[in-house]
Tab-separated table of C-alpha atoms and ligand atoms in Angstrom:
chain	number	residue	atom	x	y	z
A	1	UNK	CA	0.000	0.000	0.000
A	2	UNK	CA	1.113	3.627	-0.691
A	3	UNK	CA	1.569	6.052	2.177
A	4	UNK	CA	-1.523	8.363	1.558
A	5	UNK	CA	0.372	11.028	3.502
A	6	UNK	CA	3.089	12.366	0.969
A	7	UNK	CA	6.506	12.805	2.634
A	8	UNK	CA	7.267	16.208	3.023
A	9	UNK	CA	10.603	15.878	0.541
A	10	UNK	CA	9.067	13.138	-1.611
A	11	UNK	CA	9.194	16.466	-4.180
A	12	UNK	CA	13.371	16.461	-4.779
A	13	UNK	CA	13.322	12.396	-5.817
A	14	UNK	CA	12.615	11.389	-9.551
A	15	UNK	CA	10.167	8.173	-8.681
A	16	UNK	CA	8.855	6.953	-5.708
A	17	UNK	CA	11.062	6.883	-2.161
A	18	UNK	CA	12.917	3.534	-2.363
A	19	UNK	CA	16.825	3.380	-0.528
A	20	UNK	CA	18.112	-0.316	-1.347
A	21	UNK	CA	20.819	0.945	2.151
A	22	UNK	CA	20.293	-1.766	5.356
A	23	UNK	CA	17.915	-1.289	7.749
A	24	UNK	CA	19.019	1.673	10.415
A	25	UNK	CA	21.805	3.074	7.812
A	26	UNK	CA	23.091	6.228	8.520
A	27	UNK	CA	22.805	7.437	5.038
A	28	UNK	CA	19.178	8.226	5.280
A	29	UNK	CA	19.366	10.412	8.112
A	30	UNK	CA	21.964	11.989	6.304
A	31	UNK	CA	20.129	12.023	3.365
A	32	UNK	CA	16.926	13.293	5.400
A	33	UNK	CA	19.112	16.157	6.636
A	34	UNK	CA	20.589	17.296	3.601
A	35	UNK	CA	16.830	17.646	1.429
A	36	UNK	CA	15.758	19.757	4.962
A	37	UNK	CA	18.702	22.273	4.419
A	38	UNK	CA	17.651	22.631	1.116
A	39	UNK	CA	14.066	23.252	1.896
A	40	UNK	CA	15.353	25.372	4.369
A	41	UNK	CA	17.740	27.385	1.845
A	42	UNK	CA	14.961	28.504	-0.682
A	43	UNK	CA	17.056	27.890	-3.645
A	44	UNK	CA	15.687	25.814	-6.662
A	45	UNK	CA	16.495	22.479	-6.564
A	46	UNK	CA	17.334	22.656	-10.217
A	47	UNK	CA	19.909	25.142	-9.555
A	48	UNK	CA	21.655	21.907	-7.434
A	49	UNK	CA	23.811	19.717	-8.821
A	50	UNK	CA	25.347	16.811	-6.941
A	51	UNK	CA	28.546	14.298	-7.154
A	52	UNK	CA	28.887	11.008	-5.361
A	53	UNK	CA	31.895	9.010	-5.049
A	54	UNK	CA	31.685	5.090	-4.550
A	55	UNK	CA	31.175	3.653	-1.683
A	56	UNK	CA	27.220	3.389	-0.348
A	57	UNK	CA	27.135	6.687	0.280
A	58	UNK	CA	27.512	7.416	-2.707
A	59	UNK	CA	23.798	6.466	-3.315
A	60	UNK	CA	22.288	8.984	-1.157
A	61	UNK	CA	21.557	11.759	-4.549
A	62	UNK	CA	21.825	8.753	-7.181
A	63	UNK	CA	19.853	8.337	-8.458
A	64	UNK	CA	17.265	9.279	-6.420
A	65	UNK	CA	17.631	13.235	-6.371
A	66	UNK	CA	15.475	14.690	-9.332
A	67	UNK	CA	18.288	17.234	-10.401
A	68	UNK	CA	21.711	16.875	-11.485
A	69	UNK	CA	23.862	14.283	-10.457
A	70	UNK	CA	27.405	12.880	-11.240
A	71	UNK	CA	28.125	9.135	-9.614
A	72	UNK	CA	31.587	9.727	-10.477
A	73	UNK	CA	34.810	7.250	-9.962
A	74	UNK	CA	35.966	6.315	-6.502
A	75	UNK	CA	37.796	8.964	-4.321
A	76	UNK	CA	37.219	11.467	-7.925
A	77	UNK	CA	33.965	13.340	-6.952
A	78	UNK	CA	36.069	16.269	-5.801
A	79	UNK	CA	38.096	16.442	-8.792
A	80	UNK	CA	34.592	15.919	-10.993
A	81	UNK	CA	32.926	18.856	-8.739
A	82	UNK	CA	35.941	21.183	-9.269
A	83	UNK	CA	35.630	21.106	-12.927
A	84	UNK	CA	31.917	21.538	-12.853
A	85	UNK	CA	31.970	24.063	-10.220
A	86	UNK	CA	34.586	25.987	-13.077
A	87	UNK	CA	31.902	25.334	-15.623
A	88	UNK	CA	29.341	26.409	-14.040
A	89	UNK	CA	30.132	28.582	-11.083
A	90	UNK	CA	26.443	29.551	-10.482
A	91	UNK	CA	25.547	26.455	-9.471
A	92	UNK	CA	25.655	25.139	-5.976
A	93	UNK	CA	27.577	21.735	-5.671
A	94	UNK	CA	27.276	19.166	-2.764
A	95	UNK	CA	29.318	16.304	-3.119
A	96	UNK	CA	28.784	13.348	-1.027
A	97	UNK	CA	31.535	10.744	-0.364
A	98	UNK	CA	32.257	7.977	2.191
A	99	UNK	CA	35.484	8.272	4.738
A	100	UNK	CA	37.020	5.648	2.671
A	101	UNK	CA	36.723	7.478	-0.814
A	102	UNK	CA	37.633	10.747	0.966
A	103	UNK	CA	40.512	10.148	3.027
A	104	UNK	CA	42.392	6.985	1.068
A	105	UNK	CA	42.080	6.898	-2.550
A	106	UNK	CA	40.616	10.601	-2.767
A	107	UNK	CA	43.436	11.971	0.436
A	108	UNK	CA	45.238	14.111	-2.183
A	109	UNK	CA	41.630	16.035	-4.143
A	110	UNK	CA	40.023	16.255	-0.350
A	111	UNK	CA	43.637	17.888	1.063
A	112	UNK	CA	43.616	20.479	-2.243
A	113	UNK	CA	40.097	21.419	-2.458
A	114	UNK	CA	40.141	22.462	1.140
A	115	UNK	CA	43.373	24.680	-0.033
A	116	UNK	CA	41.746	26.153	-2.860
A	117	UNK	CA	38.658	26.923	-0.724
A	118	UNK	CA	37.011	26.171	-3.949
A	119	UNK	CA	32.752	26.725	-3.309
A	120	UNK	CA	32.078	23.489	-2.914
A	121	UNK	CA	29.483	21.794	-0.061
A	122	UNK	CA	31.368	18.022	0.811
A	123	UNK	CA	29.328	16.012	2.484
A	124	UNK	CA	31.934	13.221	4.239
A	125	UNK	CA	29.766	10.580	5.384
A	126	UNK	CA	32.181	8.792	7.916
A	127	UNK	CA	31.629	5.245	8.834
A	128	UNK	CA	34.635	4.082	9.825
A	129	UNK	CA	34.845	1.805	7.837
A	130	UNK	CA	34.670	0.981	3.810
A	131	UNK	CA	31.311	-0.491	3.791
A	132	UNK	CA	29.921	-1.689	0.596
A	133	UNK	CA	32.872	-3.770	-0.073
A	134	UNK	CA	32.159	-5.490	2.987
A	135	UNK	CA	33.777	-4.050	6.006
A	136	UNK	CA	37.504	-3.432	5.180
A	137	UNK	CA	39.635	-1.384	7.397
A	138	UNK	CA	39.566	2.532	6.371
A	139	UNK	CA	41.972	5.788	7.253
A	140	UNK	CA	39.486	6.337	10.019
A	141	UNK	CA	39.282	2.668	11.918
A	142	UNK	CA	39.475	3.316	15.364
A	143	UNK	CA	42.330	1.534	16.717
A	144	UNK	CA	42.402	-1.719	17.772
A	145	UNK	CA	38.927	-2.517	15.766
A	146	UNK	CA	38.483	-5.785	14.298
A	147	UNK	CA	37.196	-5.478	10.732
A	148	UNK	CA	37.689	-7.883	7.673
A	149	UNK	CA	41.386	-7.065	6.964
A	150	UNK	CA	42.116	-6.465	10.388
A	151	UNK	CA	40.680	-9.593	12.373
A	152	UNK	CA	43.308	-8.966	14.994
A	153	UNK	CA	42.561	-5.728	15.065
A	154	UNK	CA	43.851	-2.469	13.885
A	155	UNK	CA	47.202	-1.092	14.905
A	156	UNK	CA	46.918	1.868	13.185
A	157	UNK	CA	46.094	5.220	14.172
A	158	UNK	CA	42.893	6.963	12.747
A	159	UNK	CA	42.919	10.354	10.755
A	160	UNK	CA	40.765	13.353	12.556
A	161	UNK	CA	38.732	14.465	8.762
A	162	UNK	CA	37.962	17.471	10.527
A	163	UNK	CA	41.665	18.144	11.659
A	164	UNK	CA	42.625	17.658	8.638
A	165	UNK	CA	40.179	19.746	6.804
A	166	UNK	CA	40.970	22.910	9.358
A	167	UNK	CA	44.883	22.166	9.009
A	168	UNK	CA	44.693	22.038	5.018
A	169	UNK	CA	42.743	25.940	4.874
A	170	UNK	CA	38.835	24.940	4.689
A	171	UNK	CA	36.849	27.894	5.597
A	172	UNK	CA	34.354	25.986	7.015
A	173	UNK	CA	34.465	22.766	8.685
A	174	UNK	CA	31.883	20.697	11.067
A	175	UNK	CA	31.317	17.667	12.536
A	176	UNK	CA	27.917	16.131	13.621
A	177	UNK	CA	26.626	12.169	14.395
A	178	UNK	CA	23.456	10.670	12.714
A	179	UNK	CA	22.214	11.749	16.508
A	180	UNK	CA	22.271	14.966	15.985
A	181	UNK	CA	20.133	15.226	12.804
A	182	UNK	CA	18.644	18.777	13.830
A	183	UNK	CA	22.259	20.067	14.311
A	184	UNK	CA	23.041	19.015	10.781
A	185	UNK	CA	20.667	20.059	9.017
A	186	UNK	CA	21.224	23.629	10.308
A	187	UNK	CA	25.192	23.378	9.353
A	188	UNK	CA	24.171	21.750	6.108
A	189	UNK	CA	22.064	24.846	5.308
A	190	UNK	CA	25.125	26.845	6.364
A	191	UNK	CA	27.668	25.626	4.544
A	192	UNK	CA	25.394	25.579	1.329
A	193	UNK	CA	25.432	28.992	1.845
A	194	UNK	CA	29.346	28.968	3.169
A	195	UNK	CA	31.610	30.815	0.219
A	196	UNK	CA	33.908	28.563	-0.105
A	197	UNK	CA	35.247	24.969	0.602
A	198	UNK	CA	32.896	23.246	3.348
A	199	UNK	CA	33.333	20.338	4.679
A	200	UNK	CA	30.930	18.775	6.797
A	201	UNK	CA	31.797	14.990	8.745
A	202	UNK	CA	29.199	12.766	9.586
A	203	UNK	CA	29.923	10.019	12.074
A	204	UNK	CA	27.374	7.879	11.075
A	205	UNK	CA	26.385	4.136	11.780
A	206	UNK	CA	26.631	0.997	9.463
A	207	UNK	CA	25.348	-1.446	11.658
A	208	UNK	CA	26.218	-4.303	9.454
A	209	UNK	CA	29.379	-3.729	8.490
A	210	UNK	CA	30.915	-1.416	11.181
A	211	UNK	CA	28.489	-3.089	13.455
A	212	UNK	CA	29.715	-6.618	13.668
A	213	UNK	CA	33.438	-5.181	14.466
A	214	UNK	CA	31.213	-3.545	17.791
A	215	UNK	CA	28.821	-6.584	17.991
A	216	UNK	CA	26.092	-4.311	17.565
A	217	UNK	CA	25.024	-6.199	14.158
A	218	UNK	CA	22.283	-4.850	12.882
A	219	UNK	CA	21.737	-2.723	15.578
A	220	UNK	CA	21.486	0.878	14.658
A	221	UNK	CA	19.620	2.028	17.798
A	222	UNK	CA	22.582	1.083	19.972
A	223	UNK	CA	25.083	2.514	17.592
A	224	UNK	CA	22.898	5.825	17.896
A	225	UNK	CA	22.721	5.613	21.348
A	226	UNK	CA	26.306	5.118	21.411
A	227	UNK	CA	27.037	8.797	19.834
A	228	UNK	CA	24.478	10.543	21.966
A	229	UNK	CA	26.886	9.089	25.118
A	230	UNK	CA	29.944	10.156	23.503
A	231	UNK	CA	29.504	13.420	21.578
A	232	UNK	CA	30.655	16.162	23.552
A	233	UNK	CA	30.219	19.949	21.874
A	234	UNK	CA	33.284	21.587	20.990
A	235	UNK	CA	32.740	24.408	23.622
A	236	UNK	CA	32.545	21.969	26.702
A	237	UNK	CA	35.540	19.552	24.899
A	238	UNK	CA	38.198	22.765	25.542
A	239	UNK	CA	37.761	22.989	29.002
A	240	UNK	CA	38.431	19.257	29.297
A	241	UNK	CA	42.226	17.775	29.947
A	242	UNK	CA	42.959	15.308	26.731
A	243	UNK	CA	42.876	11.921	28.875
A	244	UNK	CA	38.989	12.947	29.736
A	245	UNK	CA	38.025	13.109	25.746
A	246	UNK	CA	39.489	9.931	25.359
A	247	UNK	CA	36.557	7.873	23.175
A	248	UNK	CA	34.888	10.999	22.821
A	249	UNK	CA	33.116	12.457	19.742
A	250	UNK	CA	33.887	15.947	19.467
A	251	UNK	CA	30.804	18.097	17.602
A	252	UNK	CA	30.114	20.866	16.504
A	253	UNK	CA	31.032	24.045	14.015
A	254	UNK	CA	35.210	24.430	14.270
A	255	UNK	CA	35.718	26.991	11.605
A	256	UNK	CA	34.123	29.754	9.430
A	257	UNK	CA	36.345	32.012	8.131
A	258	UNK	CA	35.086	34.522	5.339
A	259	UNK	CA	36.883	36.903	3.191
A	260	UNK	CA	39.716	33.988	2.146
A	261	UNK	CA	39.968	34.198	-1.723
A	262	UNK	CA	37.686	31.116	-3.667
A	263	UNK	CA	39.343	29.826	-6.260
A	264	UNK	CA	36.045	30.068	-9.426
A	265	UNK	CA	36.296	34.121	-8.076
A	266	UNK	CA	40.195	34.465	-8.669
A	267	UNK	CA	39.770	32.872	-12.034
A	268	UNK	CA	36.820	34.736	-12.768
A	269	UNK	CA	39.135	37.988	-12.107
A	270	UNK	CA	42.253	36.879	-13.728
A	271	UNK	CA	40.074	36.177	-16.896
A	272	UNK	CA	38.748	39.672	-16.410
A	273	UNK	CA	41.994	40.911	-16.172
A	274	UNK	CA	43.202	39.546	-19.368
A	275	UNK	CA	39.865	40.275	-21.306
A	276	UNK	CA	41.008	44.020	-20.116
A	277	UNK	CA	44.469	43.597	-21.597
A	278	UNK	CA	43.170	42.348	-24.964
A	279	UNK	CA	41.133	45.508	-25.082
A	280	UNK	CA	43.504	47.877	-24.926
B	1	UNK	CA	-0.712	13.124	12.580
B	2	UNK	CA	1.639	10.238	12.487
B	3	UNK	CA	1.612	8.744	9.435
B	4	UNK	CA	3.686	5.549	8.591
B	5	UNK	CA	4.396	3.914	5.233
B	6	UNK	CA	4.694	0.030	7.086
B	7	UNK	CA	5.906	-1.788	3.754
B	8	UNK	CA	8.281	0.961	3.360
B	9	UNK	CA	9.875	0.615	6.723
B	10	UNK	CA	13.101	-1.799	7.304
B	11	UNK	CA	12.379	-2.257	10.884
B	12	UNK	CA	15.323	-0.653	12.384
B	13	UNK	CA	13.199	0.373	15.362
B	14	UNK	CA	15.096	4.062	15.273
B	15	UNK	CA	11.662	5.914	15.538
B	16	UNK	CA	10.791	4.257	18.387
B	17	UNK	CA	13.618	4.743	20.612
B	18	UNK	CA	13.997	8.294	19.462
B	19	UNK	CA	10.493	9.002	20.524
B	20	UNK	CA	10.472	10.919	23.972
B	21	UNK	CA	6.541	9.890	24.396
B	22	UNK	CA	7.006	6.151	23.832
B	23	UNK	CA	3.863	6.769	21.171
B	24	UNK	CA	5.445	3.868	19.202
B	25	UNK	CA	5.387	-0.004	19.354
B	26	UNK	CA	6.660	-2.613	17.066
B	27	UNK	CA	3.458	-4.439	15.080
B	28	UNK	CA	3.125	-8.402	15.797
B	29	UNK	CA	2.505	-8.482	12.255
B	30	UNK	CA	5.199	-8.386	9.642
B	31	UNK	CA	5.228	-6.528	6.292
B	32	UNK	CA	5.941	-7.216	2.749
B	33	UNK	CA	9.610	-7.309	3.771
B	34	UNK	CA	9.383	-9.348	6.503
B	35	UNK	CA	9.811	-7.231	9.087
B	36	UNK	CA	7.812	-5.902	12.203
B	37	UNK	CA	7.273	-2.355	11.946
B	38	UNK	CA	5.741	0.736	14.149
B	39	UNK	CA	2.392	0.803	14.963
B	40	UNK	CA	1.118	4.572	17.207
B	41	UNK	CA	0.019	2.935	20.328
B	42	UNK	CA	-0.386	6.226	21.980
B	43	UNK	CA	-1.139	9.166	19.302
B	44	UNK	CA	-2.630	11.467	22.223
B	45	UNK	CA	0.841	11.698	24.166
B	46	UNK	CA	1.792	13.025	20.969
B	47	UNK	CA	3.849	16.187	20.770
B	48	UNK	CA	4.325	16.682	16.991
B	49	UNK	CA	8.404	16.905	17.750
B	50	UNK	CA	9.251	15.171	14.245
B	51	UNK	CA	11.682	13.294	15.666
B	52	UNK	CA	10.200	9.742	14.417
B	53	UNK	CA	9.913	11.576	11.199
B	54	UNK	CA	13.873	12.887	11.070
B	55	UNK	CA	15.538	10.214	11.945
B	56	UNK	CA	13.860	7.553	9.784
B	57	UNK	CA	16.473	6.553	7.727
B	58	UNK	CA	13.836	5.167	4.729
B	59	UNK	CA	11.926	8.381	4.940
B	60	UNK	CA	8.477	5.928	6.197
B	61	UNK	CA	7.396	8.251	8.411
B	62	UNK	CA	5.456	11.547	8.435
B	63	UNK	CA	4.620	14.050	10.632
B	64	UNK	CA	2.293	16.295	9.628
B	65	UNK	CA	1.401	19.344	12.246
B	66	UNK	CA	-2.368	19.982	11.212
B	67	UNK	CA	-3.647	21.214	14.310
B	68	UNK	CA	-5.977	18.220	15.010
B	69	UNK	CA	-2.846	15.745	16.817
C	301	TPP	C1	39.329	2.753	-8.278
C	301	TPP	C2	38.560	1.863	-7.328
C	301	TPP	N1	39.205	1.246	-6.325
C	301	TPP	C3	38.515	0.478	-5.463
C	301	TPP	C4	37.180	0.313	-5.590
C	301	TPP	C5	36.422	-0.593	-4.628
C	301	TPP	N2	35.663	0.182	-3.646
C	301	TPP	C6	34.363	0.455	-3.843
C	301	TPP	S1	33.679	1.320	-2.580
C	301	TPP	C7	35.152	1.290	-1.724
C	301	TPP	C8	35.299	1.921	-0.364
C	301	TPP	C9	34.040	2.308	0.278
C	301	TPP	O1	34.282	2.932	1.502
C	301	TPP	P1	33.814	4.398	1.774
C	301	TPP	O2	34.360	5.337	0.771
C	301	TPP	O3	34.106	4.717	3.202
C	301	TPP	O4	32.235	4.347	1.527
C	301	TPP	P2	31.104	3.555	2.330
C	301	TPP	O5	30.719	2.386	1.500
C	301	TPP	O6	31.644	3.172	3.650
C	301	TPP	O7	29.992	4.564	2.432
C	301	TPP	C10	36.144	0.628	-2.447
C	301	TPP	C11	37.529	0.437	-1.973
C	301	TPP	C12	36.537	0.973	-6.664
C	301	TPP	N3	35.213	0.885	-6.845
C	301	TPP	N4	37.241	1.739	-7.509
C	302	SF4	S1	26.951	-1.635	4.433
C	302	SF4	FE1	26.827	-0.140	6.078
C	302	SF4	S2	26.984	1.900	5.099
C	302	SF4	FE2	26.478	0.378	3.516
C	302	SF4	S3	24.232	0.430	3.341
C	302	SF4	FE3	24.771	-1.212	4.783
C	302	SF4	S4	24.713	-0.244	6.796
C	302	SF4	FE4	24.813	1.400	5.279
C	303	SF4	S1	12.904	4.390	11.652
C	303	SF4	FE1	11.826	4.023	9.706
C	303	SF4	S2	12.668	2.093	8.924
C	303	SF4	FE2	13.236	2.220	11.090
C	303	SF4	S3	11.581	1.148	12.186
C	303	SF4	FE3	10.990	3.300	12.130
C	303	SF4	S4	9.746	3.500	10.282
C	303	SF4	FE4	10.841	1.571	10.106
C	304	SF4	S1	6.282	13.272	16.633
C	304	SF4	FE1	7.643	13.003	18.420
C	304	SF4	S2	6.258	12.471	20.090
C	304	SF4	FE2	5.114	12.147	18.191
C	304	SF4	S3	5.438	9.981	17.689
C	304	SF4	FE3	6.986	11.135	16.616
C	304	SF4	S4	8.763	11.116	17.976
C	304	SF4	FE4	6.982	10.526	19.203
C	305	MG	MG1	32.910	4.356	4.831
């Protein structure tokens, strides 16, 4: 049977609601906050485009967003969106890519977008984990986890995303869990609105394949419960020593910085700038 | 209103622990997929928060603030 209630966002998908994720993904909520920013921004969807990387949350626009979208190669959707973005510099670009795509194969595009401050929206869903190939160890395993490659677990030590975003010159970076879905929407619809490179992390739950390493298997309501006990705001997190944030989740809105040159503006003005010379 | 799409839902029981009211319950019955879902047990301790609604990762639920709970 067919809801007879229409979802409030059923308008921004091309058919009918239908996410082939597992049950209690994080990708939804994430997906759910993302179409509420927009809402919330009051721009035309068709004046959105998106680009996914591979990895499953890659499939949060594709296909089912009814506007523009790339599903580009693995750990490429920044380099895709920074050519589009140049193309069309009108347009506001999200890209959405997993912690795996981001940080491994796509380190180097993630490291030099966030130089650039190019105008792009990232949306870093971070799992901890590479998930749709089944639950291989990532830049961001938390140490000692037992995943697929790592069944003795990991001895490696995790990147920060949002450290690295601040360190490599974002102008705006954030951090949110799937528990704080109101939170993210509101820093979504900022950093749509952000000039420049934002990056937004999501620590969000897989509860198959992140969940077995925690023996929460399929259990997403424990995994959410689980970042409501360890998030701590970013305000409260300074006044605590570094032993006491051990395990802890820090949240919140790090950096926004304005008035940083964008990269599509100093183009824009060097091709100005030549047009002017030609003229003479 | 609480409005919820049952064949739609993957029965990750989110909305239900996320609701402060405990207005949700899972069904006995199973859906299409297989799968007990939410069932409103308690619509009048209802206070329209959304938060069923928002955190549904399949987007099967709907809360719709018409005045008449
Ligand atoms: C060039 C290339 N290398 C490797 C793969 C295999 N692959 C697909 S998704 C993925 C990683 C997924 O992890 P992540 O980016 O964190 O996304 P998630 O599925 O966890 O959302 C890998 C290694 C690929 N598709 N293309
Ligand atoms: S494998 Fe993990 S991230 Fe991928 S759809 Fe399933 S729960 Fe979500
Ligand atoms: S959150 Fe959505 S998918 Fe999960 S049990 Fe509730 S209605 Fe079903
Ligand atoms: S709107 Fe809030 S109170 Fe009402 S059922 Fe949903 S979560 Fe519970
Ligand atoms: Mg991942």
């Amino acid at each position: 049977m067919v809801n007879p209630v229409t979802h409030n966002l059923k308008k921004y998908f091309r058919g009918e609601i239908n996410y082939t994720t597992c049950p209690g993904c994080g990708n939804g909520i994430v997906a759910q906050a993302i179409l509420w920013a927009i809402d919330d921004s009051g721009i035309d969807f068709d004046n959105y485009a998106f680009v996914s990387g591979i990895g499953c949350s890659g499939w949060i626009p594709s296909p089912a967003f009814n506007t523009d979208v790339l599903h580009v190669t693995h750990g490429r959707a920044i380099a895709f969106a920074t050519g589009l973005k140049l193309a069309a510099p009108n347009m506001k670009i999200i890209v959405t890519a997993g912690d795996g795509d981001t940080s491994a194969i796509g380190g180097n595009h993630f490291i030099h977008a966030c130089r650039r401050n190019i105008d792009l929206t990232m949306i870093c869903v971070n799992n901890q984990i590479y998930g749709m190939t089944g639950g291989q160890i990532a830049p961001t395993t938390p140490y000692l986890s037992k995943t697929t490659t790592t069944p003795y677990g990991s001895v490696e030590r995790p990147f920060d995303l949002s450290k690295i975003a601040i360190a490599a010159g974002a102008t705006f970076v954030a951090r949110w869990t799937t528990f704080q879905a109101r939170q993210l929407r509101k820093t979504i619809a900022k950093a749509i609105l952000h000039p420049g490179f934002s990056f937004v992390e999501i620590i969000s739950q897989c509860p198959v394949q992140y969940g077995k390493v925690l023996k929460k298997r399929n259990d997403a309501v424990a995994m959410l419960m689980d970042y409501k006990e360890r998030s701590i705001n970013l305000k409260k997190a300074r006044e605590l020593q570094k032993s006491e944030l051990k395990d802890k989740i820090i949240v919140g809105e790090f950096v926004e910085e304005r008035n940083v040159p964008e990269l599509t503006q100093e183009i824009n003005r060097l091709r100005e700038e030549a047009l002017q010379k030609c003229q003479r | 209103m609480i409005h919820i799409d049952k064949d739609t839902c993957k029965g990750c029981g989110i909305c239900i622990a996320v609701c402060p009211k405990s207005v949700l319950e899972f069904s006995k019955e199973l859906n299409q997929k297989g799968v007990n879902y939410p069932e409103v047990v308690n619509e009048k301790k209802c206070i329209l928060c959304e938060n069923c609604m928002i955190y549904c990762p399949d987007f099967a639920v709907v809360v719709k603030k018409d005045g008449k709970k």
